[in-house]
Coordinates of N, CA and C in Angstrom, one line a residue:
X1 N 54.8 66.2 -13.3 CA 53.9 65.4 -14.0 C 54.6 64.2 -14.6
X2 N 53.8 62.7 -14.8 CA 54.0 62.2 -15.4 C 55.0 62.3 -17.4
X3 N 55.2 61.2 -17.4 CA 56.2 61.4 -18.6 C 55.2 61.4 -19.7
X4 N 55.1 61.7 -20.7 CA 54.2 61.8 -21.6 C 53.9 60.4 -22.4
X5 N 54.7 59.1 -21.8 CA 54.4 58.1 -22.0 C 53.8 57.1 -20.9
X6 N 53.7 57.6 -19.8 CA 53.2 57.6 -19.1 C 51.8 57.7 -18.6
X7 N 51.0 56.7 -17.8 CA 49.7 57.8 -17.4 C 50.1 58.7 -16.2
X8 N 49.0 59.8 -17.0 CA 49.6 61.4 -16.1 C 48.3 61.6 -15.5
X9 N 47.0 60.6 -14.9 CA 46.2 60.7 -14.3 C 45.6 60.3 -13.4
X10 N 44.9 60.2 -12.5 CA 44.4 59.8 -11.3 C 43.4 58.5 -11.4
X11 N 43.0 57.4 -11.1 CA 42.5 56.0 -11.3 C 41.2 56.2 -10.7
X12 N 41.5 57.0 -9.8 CA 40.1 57.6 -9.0 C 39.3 58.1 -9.2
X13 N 39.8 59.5 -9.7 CA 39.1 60.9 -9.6 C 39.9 61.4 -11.4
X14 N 40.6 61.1 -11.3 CA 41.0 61.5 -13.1 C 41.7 62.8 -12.9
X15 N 42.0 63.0 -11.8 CA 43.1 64.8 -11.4 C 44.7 64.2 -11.6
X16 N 45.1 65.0 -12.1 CA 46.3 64.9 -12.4 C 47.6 64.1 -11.7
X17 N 48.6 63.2 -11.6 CA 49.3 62.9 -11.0 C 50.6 63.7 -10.6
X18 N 51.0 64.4 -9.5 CA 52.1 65.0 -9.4 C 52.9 63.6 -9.6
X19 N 54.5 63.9 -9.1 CA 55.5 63.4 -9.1 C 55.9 62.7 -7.4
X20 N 55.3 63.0 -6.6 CA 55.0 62.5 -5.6 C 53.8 61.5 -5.4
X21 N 53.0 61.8 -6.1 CA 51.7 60.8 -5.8 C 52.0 59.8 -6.8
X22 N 52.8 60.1 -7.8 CA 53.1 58.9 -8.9 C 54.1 57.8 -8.1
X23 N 55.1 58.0 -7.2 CA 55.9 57.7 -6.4 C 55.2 57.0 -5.7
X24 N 54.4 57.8 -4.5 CA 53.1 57.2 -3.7 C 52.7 56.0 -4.1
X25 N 52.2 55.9 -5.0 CA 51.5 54.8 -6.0 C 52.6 53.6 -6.1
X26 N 53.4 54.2 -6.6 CA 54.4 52.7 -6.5 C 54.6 52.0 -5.2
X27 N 54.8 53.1 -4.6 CA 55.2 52.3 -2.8 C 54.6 51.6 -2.7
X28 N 53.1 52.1 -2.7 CA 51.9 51.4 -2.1 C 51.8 50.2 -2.9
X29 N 52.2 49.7 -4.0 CA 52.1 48.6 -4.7 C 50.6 49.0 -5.7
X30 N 50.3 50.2 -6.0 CA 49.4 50.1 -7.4 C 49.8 49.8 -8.4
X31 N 51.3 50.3 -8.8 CA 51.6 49.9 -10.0 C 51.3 48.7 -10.5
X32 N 51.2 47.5 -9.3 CA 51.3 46.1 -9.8 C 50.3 45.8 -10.4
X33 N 48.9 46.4 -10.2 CA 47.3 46.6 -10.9 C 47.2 47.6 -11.6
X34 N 48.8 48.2 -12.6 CA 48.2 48.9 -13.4 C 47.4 50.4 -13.3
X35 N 47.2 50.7 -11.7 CA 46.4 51.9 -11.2 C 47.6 52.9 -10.6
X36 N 47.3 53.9 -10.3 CA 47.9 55.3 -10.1 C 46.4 56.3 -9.0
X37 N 47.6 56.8 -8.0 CA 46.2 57.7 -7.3 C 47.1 58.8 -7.4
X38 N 46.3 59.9 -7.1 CA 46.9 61.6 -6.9 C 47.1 61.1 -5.3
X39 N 47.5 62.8 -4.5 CA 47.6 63.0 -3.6 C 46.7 62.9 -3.2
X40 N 45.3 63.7 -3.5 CA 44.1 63.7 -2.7 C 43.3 62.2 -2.0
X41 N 43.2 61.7 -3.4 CA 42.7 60.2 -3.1 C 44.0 59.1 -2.2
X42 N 45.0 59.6 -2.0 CA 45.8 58.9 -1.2 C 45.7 59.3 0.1
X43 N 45.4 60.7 0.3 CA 45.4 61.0 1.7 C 43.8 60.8 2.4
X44 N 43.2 61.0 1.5 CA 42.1 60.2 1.5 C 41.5 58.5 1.9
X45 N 42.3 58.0 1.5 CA 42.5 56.3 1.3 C 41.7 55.8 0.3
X46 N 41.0 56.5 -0.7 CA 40.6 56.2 -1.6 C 40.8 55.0 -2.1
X47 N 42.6 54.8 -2.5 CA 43.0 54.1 -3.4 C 43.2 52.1 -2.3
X48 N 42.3 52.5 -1.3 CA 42.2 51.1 -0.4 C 41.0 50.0 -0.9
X49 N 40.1 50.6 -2.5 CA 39.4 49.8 -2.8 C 39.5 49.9 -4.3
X50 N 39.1 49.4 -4.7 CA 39.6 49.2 -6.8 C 39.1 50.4 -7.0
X51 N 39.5 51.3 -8.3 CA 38.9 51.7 -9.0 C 38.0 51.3 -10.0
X52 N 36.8 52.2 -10.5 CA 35.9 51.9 -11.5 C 36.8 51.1 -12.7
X53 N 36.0 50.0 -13.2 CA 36.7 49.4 -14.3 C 37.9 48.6 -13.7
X54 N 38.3 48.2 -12.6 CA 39.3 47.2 -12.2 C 38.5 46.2 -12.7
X55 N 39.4 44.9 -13.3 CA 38.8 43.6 -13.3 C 39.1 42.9 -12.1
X56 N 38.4 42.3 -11.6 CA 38.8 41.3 -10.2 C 38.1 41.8 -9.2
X57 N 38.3 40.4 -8.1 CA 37.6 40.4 -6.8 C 37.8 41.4 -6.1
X58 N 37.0 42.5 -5.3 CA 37.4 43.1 -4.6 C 38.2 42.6 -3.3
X59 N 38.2 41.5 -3.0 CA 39.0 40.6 -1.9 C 40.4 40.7 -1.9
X60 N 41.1 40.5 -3.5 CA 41.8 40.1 -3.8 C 43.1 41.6 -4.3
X61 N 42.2 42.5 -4.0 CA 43.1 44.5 -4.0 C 43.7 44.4 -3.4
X62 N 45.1 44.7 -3.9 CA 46.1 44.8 -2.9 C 46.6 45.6 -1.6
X63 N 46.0 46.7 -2.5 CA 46.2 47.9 -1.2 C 45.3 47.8 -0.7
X64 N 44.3 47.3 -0.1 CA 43.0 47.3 1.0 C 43.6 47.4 2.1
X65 N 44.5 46.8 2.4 CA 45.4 46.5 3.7 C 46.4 47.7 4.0
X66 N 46.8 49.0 3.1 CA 47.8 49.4 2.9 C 47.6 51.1 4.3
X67 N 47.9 51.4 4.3 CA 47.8 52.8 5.1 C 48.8 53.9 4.8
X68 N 48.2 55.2 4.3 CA 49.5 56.2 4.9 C 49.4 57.2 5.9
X69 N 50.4 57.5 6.1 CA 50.1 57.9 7.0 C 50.4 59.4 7.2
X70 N 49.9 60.6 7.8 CA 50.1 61.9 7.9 C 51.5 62.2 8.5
X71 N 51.8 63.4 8.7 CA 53.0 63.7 8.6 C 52.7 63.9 10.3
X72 N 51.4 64.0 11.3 CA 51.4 64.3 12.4 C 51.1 62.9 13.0
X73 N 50.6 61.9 12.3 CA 50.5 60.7 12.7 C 52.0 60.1 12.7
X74 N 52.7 60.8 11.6 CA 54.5 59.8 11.6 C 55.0 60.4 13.0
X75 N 54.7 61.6 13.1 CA 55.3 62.0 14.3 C 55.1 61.8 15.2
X76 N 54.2 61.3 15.9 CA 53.5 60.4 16.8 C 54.6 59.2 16.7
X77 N 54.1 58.7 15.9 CA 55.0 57.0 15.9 C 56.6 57.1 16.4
X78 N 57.0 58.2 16.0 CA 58.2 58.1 15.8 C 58.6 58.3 17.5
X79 N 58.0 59.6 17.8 CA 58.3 60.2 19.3 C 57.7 58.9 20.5
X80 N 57.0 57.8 19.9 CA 56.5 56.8 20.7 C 57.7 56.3 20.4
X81 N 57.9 55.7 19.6 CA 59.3 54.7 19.4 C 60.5 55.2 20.0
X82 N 60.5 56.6 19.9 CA 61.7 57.4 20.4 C 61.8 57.1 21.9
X83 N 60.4 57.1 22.5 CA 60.8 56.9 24.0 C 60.8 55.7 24.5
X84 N 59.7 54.5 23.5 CA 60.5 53.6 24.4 C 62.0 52.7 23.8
X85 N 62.4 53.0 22.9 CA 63.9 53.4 22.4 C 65.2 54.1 23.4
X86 N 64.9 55.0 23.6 CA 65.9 55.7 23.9 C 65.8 57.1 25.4
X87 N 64.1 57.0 25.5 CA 63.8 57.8 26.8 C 63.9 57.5 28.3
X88 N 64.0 58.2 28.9 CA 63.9 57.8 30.2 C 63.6 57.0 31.1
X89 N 62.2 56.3 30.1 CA 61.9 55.2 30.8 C 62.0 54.1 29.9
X90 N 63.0 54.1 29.1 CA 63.4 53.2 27.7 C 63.2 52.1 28.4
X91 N 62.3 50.7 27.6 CA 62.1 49.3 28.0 C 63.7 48.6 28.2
X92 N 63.9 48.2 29.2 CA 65.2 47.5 29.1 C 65.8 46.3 28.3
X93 N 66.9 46.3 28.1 CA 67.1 45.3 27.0 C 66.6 44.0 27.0
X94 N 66.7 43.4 28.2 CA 66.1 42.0 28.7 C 64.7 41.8 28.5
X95 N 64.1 42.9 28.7 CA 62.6 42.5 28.7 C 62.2 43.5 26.6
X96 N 62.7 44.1 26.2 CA 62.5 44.7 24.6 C 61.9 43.6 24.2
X97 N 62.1 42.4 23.7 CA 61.6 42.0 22.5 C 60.0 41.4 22.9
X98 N 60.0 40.9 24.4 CA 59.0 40.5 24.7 C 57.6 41.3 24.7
X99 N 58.2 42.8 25.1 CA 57.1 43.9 25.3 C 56.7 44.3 24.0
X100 N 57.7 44.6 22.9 CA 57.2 44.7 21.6 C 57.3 44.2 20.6
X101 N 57.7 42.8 20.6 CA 57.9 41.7 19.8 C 58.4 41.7 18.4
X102 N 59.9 42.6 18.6 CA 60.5 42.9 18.0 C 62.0 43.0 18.9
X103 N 62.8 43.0 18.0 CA 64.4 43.8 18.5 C 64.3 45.1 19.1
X104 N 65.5 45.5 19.7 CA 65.6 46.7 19.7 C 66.0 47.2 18.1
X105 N 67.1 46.3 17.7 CA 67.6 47.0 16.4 C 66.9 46.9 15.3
X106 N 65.8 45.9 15.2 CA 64.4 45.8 14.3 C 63.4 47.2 14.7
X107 N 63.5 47.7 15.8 CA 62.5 48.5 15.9 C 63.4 50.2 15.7
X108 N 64.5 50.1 16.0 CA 65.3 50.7 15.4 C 65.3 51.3 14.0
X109 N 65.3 50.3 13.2 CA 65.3 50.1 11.6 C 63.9 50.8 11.2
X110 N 62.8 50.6 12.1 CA 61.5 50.6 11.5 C 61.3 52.0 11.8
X111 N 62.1 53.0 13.0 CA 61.9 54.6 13.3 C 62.6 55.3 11.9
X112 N 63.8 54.3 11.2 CA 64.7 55.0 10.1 C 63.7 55.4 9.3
X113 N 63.2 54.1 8.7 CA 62.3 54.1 7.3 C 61.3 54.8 7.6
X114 N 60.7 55.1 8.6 CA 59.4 56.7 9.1 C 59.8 57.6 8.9
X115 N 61.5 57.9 9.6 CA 61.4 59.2 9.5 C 62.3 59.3 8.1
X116 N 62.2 58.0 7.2 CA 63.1 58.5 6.3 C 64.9 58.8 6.1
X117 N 65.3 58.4 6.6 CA 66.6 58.5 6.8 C 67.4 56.8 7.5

């Protein structure tokens, strides 16, 4: 739970904040609006439109644009990246950036921070 000076509640739904969804929340950039979501409303996507009582344009929410993603969807991404990275029929160096318009070592960087490590 939240610190007791803290809010220890949900922006959403008003259920409790674990220590991961409080976390959640920052990634995602709510803290910058002052809002906080639980888990549910995050896996939900809930937190992709203001909460009740936001002041401001809904245009103008930051996280509208934001996504997270499941732990079977990261896995997906990652085993995509993995093959054309490093599989068998890995895109060759000469043609990488053009086919995914990125580096190899940019897209490299971007399998770390999915899987975390």
């Amino acid at each position: 739970m939240a610190t007791s000076d803290a809010q220890d509640y949900c922006d959403w739904c008003y259920g409790p904040l674990s220590a991961e969804s409080t976390a959640r929340s920052r990634w995602l950039g709510l803290t910058l609006e002052d809002a906080w979501a639980c888990a549910t409303c995050i896996e939900k996507g809930r937190y992709r439109v203001p909460p009740d009582g936001w002041d401001g344009p809904t245009d103008e929410w930051l996280a509208s644009d934001q996504y997270v993603l499941s732990a079977d969807d990261r896995r997906a991404v990652l085993n995509a990246l993995n093959e054309v990275l490093d599989g068998p029929d890995a895109i060759e160096e000469w043609e990488f950036g053009l086919r995914m318009g990125v580096s190899r070592d940019e897209a490299r960087q971007v399998w770390r921070r999915i899987a975390g490590g």
